[in-house]
Short mmCIF file of C-alpha atoms and ligand atoms in Angstrom, two decimals:
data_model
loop_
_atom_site.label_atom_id
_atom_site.label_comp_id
_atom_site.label_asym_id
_atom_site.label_seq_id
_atom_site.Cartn_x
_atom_site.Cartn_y
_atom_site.Cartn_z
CA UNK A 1 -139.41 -67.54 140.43
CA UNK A 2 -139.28 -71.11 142.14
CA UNK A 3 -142.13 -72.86 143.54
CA UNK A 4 -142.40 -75.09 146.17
CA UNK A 5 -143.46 -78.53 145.34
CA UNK A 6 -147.11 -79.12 145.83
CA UNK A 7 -148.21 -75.48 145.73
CA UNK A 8 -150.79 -74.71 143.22
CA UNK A 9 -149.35 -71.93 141.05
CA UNK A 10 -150.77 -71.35 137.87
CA UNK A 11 -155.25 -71.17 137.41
CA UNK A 12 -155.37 -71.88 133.60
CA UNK A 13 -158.55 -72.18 132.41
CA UNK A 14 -158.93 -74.81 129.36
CA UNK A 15 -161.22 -74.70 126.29
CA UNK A 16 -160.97 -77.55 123.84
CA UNK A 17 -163.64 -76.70 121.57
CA UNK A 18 -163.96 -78.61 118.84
CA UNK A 19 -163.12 -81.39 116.22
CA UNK A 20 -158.87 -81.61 116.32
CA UNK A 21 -159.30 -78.93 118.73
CA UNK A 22 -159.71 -81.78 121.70
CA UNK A 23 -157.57 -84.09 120.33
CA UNK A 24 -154.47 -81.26 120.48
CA UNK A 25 -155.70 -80.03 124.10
CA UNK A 26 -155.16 -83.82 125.29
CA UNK A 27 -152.27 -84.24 123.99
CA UNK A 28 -150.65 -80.68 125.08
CA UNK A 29 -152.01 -81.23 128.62
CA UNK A 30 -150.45 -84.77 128.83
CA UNK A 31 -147.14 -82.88 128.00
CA UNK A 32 -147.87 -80.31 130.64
CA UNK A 33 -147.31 -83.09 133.12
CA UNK A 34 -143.89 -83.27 132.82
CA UNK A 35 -143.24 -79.90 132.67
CA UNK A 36 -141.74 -78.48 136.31
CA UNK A 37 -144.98 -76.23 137.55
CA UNK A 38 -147.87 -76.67 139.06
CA UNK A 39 -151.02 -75.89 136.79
CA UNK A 40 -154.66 -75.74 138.33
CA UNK A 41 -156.90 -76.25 134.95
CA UNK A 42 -160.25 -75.08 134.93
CA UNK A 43 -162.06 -76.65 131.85
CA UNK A 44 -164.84 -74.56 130.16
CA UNK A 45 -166.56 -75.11 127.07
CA UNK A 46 -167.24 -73.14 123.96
CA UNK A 47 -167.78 -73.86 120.04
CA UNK A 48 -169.86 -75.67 117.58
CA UNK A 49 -170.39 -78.51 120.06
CA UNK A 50 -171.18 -76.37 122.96
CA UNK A 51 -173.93 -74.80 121.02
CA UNK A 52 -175.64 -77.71 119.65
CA UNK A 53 -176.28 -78.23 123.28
CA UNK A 54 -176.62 -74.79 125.15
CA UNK A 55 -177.97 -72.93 121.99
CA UNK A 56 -175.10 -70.43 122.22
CA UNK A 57 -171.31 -70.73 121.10
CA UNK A 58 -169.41 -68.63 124.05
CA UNK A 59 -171.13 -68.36 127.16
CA UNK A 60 -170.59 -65.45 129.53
CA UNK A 61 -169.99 -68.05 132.10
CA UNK A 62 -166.85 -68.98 130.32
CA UNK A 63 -165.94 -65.52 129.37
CA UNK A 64 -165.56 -65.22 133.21
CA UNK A 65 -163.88 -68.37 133.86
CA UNK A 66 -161.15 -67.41 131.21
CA UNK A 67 -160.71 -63.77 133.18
CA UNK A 68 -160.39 -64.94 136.05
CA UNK A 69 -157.81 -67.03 135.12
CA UNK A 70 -153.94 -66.73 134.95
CA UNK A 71 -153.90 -67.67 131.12
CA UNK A 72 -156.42 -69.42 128.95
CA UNK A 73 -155.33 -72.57 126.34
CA UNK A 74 -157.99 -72.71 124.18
CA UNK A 75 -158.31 -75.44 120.56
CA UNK A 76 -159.98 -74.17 117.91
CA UNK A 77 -163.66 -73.87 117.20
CA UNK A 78 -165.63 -74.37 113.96
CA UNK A 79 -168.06 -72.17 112.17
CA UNK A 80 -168.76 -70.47 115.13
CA UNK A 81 -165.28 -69.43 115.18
CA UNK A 82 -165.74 -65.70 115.20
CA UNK A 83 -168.79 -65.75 117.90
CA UNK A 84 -166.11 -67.45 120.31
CA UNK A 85 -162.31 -66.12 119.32
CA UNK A 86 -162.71 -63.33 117.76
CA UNK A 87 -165.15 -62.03 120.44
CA UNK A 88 -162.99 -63.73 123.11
CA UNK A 89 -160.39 -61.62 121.59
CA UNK A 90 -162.90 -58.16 121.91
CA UNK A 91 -164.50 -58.51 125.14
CA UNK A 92 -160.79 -59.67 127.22
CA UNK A 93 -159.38 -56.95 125.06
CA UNK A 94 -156.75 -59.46 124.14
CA UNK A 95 -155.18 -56.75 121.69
CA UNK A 96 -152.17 -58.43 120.45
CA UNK A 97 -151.77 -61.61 118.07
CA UNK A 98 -148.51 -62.90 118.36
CA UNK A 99 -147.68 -65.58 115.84
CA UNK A 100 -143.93 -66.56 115.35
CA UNK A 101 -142.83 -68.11 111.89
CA UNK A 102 -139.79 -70.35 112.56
CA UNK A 103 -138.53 -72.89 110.39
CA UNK A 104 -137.63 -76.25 112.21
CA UNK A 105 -135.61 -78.87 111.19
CA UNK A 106 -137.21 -82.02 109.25
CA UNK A 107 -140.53 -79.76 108.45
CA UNK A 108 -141.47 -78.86 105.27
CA UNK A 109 -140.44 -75.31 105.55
CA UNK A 110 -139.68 -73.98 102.41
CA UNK A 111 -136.63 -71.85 104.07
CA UNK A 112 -134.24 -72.78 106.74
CA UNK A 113 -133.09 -69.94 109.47
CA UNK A 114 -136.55 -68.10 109.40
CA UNK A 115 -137.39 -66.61 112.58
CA UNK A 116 -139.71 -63.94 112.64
CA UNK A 117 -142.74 -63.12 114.50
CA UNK A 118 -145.99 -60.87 113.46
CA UNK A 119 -147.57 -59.06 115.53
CA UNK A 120 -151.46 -59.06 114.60
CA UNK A 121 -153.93 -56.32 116.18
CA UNK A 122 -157.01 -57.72 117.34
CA UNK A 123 -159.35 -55.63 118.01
CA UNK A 124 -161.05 -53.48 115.76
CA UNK A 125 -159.78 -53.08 112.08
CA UNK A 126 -161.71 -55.34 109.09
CA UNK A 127 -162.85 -57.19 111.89
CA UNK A 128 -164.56 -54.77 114.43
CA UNK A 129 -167.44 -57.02 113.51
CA UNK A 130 -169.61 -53.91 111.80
CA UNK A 131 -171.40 -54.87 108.88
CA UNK A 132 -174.71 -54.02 106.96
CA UNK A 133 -176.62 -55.00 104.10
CA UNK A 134 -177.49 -52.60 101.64
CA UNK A 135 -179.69 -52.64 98.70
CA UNK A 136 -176.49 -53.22 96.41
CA UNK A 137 -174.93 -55.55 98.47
CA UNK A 138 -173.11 -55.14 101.85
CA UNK A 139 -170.50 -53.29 103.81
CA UNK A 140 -168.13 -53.69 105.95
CA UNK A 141 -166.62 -50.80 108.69
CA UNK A 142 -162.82 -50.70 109.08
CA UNK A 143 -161.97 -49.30 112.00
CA UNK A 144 -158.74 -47.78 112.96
CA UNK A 145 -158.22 -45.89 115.99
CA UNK A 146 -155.11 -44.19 116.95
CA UNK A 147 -155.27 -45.38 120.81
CA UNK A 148 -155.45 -49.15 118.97
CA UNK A 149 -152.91 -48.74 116.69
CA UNK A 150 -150.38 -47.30 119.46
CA UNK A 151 -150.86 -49.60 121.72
CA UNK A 152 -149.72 -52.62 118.99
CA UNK A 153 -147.29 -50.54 117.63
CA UNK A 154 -145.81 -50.69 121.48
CA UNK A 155 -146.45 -53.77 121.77
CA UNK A 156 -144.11 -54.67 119.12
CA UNK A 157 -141.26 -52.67 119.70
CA UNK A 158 -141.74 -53.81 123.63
CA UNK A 159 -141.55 -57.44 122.42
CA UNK A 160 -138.51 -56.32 120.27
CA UNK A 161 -136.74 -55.13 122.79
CA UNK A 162 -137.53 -58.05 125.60
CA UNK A 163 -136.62 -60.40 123.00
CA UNK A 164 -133.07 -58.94 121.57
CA UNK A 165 -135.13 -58.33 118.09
CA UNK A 166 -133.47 -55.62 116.07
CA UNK A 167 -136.56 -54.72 113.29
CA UNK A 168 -139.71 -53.34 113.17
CA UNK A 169 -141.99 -53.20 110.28
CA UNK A 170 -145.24 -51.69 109.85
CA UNK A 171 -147.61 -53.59 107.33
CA UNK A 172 -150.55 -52.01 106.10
CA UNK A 173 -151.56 -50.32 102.44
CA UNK A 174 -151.75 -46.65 103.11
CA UNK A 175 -151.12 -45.81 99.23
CA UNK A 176 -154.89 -47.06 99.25
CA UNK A 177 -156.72 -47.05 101.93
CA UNK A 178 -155.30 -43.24 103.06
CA UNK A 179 -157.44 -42.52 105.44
CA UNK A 180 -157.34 -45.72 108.17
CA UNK A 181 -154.08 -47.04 107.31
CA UNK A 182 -152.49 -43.55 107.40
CA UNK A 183 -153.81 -43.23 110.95
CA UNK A 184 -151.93 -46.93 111.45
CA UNK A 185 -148.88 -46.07 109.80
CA UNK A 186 -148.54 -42.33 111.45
CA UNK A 187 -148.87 -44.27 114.71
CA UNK A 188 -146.42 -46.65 114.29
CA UNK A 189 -143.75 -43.73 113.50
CA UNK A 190 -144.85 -41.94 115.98
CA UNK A 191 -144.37 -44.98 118.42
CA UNK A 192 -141.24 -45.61 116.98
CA UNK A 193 -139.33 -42.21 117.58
CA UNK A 194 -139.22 -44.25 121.63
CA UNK A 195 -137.05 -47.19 120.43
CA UNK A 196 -134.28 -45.01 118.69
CA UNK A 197 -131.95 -48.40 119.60
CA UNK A 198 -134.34 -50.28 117.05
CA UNK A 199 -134.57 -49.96 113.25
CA UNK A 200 -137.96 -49.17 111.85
CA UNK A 201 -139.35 -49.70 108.65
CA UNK A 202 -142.79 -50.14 107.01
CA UNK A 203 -144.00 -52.25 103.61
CA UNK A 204 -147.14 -52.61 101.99
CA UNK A 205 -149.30 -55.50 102.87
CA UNK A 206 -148.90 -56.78 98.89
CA UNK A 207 -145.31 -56.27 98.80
CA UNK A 208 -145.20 -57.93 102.27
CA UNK A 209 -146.71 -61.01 100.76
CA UNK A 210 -144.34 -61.10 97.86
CA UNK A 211 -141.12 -60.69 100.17
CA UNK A 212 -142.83 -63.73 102.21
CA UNK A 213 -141.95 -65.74 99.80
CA UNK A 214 -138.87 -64.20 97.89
CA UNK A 215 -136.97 -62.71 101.15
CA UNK A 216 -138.43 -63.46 104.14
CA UNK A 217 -135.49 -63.39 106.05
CA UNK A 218 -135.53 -59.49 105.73
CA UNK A 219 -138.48 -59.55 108.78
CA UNK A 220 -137.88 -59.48 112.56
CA UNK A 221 -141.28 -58.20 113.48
CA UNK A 222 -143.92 -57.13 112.15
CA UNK A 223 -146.99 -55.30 113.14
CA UNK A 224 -150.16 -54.98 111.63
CA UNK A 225 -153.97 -54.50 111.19
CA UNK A 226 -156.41 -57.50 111.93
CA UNK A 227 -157.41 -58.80 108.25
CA UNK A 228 -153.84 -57.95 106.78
CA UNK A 229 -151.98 -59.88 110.11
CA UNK A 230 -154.92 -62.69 109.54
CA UNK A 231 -153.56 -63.38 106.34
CA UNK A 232 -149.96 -62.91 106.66
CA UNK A 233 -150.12 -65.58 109.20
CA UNK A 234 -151.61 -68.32 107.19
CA UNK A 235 -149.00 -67.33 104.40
CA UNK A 236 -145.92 -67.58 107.37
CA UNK A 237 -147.62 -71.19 108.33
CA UNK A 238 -147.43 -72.45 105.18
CA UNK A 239 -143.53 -70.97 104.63
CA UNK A 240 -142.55 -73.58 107.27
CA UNK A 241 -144.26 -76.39 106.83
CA UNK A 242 -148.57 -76.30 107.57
CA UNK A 243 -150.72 -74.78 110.27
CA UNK A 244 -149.50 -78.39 112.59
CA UNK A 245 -147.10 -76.19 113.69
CA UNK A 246 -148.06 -72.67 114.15
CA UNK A 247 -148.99 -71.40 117.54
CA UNK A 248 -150.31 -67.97 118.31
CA UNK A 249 -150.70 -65.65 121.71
CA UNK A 250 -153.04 -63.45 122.28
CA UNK A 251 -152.11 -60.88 124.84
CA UNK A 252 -153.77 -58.21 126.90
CA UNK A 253 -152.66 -55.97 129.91
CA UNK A 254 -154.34 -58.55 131.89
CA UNK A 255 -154.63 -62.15 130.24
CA UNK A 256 -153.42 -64.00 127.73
CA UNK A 257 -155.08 -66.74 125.65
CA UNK A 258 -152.28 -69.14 123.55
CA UNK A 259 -154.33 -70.78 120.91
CA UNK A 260 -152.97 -72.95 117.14
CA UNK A 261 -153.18 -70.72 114.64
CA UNK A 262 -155.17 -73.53 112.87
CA UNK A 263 -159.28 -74.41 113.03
CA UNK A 264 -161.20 -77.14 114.11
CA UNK A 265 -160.05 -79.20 110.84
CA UNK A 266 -163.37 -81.18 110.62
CA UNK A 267 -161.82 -83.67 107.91
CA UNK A 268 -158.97 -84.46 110.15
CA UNK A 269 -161.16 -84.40 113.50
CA UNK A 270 -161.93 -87.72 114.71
CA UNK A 271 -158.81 -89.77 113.32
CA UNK A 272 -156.13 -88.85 116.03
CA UNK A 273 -154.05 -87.38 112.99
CA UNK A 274 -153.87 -84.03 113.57
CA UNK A 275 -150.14 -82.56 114.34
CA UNK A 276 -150.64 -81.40 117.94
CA UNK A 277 -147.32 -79.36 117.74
CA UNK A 278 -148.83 -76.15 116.90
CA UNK A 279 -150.78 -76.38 120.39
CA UNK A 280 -148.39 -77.71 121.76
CA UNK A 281 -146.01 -74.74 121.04
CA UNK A 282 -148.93 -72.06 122.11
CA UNK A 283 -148.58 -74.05 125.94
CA UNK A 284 -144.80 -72.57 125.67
CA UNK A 285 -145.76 -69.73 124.13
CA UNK A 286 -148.24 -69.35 127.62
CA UNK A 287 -145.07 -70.35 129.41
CA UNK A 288 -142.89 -67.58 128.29
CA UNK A 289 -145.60 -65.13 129.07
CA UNK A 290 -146.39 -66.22 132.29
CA UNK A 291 -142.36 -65.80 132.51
CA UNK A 292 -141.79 -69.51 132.98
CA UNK A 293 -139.09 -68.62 130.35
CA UNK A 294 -136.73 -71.55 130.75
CA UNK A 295 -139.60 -74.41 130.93
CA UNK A 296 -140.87 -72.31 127.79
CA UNK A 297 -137.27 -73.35 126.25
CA UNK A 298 -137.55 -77.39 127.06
CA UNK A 299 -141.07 -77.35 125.52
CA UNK A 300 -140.21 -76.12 122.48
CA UNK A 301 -136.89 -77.95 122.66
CA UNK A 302 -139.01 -81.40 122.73
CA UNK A 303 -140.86 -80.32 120.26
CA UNK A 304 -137.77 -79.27 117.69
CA UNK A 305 -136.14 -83.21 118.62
CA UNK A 306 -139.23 -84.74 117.92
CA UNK A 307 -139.53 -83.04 114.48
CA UNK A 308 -135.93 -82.95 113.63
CA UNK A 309 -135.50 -87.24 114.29
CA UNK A 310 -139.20 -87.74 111.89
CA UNK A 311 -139.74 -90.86 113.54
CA UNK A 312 -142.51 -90.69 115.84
CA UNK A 313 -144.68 -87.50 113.78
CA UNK A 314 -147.89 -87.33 112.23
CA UNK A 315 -148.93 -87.80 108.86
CA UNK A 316 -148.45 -83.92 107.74
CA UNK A 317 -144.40 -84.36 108.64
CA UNK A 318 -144.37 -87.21 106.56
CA UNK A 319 -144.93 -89.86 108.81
CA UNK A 320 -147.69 -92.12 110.35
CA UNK A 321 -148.18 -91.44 114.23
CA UNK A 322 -151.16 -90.61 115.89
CA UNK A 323 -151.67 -87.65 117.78
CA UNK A 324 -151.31 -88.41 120.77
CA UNK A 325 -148.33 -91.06 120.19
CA UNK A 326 -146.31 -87.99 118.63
CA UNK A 327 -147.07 -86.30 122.17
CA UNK A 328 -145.87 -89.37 123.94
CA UNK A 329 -143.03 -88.46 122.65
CA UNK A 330 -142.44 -85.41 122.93
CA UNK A 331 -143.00 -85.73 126.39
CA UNK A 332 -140.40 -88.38 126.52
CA UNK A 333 -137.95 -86.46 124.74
CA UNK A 334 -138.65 -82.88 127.17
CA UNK A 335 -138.27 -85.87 130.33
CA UNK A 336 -134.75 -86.61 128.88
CA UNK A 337 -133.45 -82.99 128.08
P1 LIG B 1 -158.23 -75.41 109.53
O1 LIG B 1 -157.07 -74.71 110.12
O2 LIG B 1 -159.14 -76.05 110.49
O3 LIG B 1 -157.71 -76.54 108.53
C1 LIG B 1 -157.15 -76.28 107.26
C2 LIG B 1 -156.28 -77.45 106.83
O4 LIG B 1 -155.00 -77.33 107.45
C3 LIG B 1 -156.79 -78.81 107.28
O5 LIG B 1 -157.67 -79.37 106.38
C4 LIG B 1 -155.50 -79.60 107.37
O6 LIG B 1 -155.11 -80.06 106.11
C5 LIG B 1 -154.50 -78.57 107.84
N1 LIG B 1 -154.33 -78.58 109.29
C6 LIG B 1 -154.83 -77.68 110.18
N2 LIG B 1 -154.45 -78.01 111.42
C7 LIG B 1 -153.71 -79.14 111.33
C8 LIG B 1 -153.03 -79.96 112.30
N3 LIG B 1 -153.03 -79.70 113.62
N4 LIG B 1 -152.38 -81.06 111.84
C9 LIG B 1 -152.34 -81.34 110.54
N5 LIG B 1 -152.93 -80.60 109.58
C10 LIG B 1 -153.62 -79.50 109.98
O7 LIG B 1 -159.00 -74.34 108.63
P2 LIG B 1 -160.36 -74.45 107.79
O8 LIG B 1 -160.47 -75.77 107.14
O9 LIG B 1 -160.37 -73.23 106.98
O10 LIG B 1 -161.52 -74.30 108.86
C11 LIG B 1 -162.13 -75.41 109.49
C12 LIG B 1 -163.00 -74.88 110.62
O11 LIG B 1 -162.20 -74.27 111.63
C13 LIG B 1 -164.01 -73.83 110.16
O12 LIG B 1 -165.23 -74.13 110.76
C14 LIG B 1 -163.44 -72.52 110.67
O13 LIG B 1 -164.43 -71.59 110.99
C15 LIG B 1 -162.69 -72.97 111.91
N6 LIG B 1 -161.53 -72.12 112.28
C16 LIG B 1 -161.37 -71.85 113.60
C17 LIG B 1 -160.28 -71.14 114.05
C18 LIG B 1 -160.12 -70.91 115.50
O14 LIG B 1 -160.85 -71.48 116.30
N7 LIG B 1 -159.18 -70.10 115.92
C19 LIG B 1 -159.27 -70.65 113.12
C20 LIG B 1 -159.49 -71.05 111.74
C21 LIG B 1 -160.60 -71.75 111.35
MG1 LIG B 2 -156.80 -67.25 110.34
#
């Protein structure tokens, strides 16, 4: 699909939210300018910041501005973290996490040749958001539905399939928890049995963890519960080289909203250090889903020159430039593909 010059195409609606989570939106919009599409931003406000001022961390103003939107970039937030993304994620029903773990060249990634991509369900699970004191102590409600599970189970093999993967793997602990990951794992085989062209396989969420860092070229994708996909995440960011890289999509039937898998980073914020690749990777990550596929490509492209040459990165690559120099050039670099 080409667009006439001039035409507005895309309504993406733009939360920066707070501490390294403006400094990465600036930079990834100042790389959106060179990219070949027209982009009609809608900036909206959420976080720590917002609610010094408004009194609440996600407004339902916002919630709207982000639906009625094409795709939503959003920062990070701060403590208020799970009163803006996680509900975000709940009341868009933005079911699916997608974060990809691929090694790049000149990162600290502790394998070369990883490509994989886990596939997080974000609904309901550790983190339906139901807990209670009780005299003892507290508790929490893990909920697992079979309609939820399904529907991620689908949306892996679907994203398997689209994306010439060969592997599925369900992650959960149904030795254990019997009950709700049984319900997961029946699911996903059940799911399965429609993607006879794909191989299926499940592990256990402390094996998985293990293998992460003894064979983790053995994954393709991998779909999971909320908490377990939460964690696996973190552990794939730090196999290649620090949250400054990873990005993360999170996809409904209707929206999606690409976000860094990293926080608000409040000892970084401030300083203009923080690596803005990892947003910079969720605006291609937006790309690809809005099926901008090939301006997806250059992005990431830019990205992988910049990181590969070590020149011009920030201090978590090993080198010394600010944030938004590194983005300077990345833009130069996606100007000169
Ligand atoms: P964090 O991801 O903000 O930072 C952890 C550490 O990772 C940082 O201290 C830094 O060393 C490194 N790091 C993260 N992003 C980086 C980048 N772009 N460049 C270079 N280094 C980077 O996680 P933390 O410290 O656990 O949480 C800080 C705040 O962020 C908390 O208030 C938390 O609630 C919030 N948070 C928000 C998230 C979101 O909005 N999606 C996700 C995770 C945490
Ligand atoms: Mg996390």
């Amino acid at each position: 699909m080409k667009i006439a010059p001039g035409v507005i195409m895309y309504k993406i609606s733009v939360i920066p939210g707070d501490g390294i989570g403006k400094e990465v939106m600036e930079a990834t919009l100042h790389i959106m300018e060179a990219v070949d599409l027209n982009f009609d931003y809608e900036f909206t406000d959420a976080g720590d910041e917002y609610a010094a001022k408004s009194g609440i961390p996600l407004s339902e103003e916002t919630i709207d501005i982000v639906r009625s939107s094409d795709s939503c970039l959003f920062g990070a937030a701060g403590e208020s973290a799970a009163d803006v993304i996680v509900k975000m994620r709940q009341e868009l029903n933005l079911y699916a996490n997608l974060r990809p773990v691929k090694s790049y060249p000149g990162t600290k990634s502790l394998f070369s040749n990883l490509d994989f991509v886990i596939v997080r369900e974000n609904t309901e699970g550790m983190y339906s958001g139901i807990e209670e004191e009780t005299e003892e102590g507290a508790t929490a409600t893990r909920i697992i539905t079979r309609k939820a599970s399904e529907r991620i189970s689908k949306f892996g093999f679907e994203y398997a399939v689209k994306t010439g993967r060969k592997t599925v793997t369900a992650v959960h602990k149904a030795n254990v928890l019997k009950k709700t990951d049984g319900v997961f794992k029946e699911s996903f085989y059940k799911i399965a049995q429609n993607y006879p062209q794909l191989k299926s396989n499940d592990f256990y969420v402390d094996a998985t963890a293990m293998y992460f860092l003894t064979k983790p070229e053995i994954f393709d994708v991998i779909v999971t519960t909320n908490l377990f996909g939460d964690i696996l995440s973190d552990e794939g960011a730090g196999l290649v080289g620090g949250l400054g890289l990873i990005p993360s999509a999170n996809i409904g039937d209707k929206l999606g909203l690409f976000e860094p898998v990293h926080g608000s980073a409040p000892l970084l914020a401030g300083k203009g250090v923080a690596n803005p690749s990892a947003m910079i990777l969720s605006a291609a990550l937006m790309l690809n889903y809005l099926d901008e596929v090939e301006e997806a490509k250059k992005i990431e492209k830019a990205v992988v020159k910049t990181l590969a040459e070590g020149k011009i990165v920030t201090r978590d690559m090993g080198g010394n430039a600010s944030t938004m120099k590194m983005a300077k050039e990345v833009k130069k670099n996606l100007e000169n593909l």
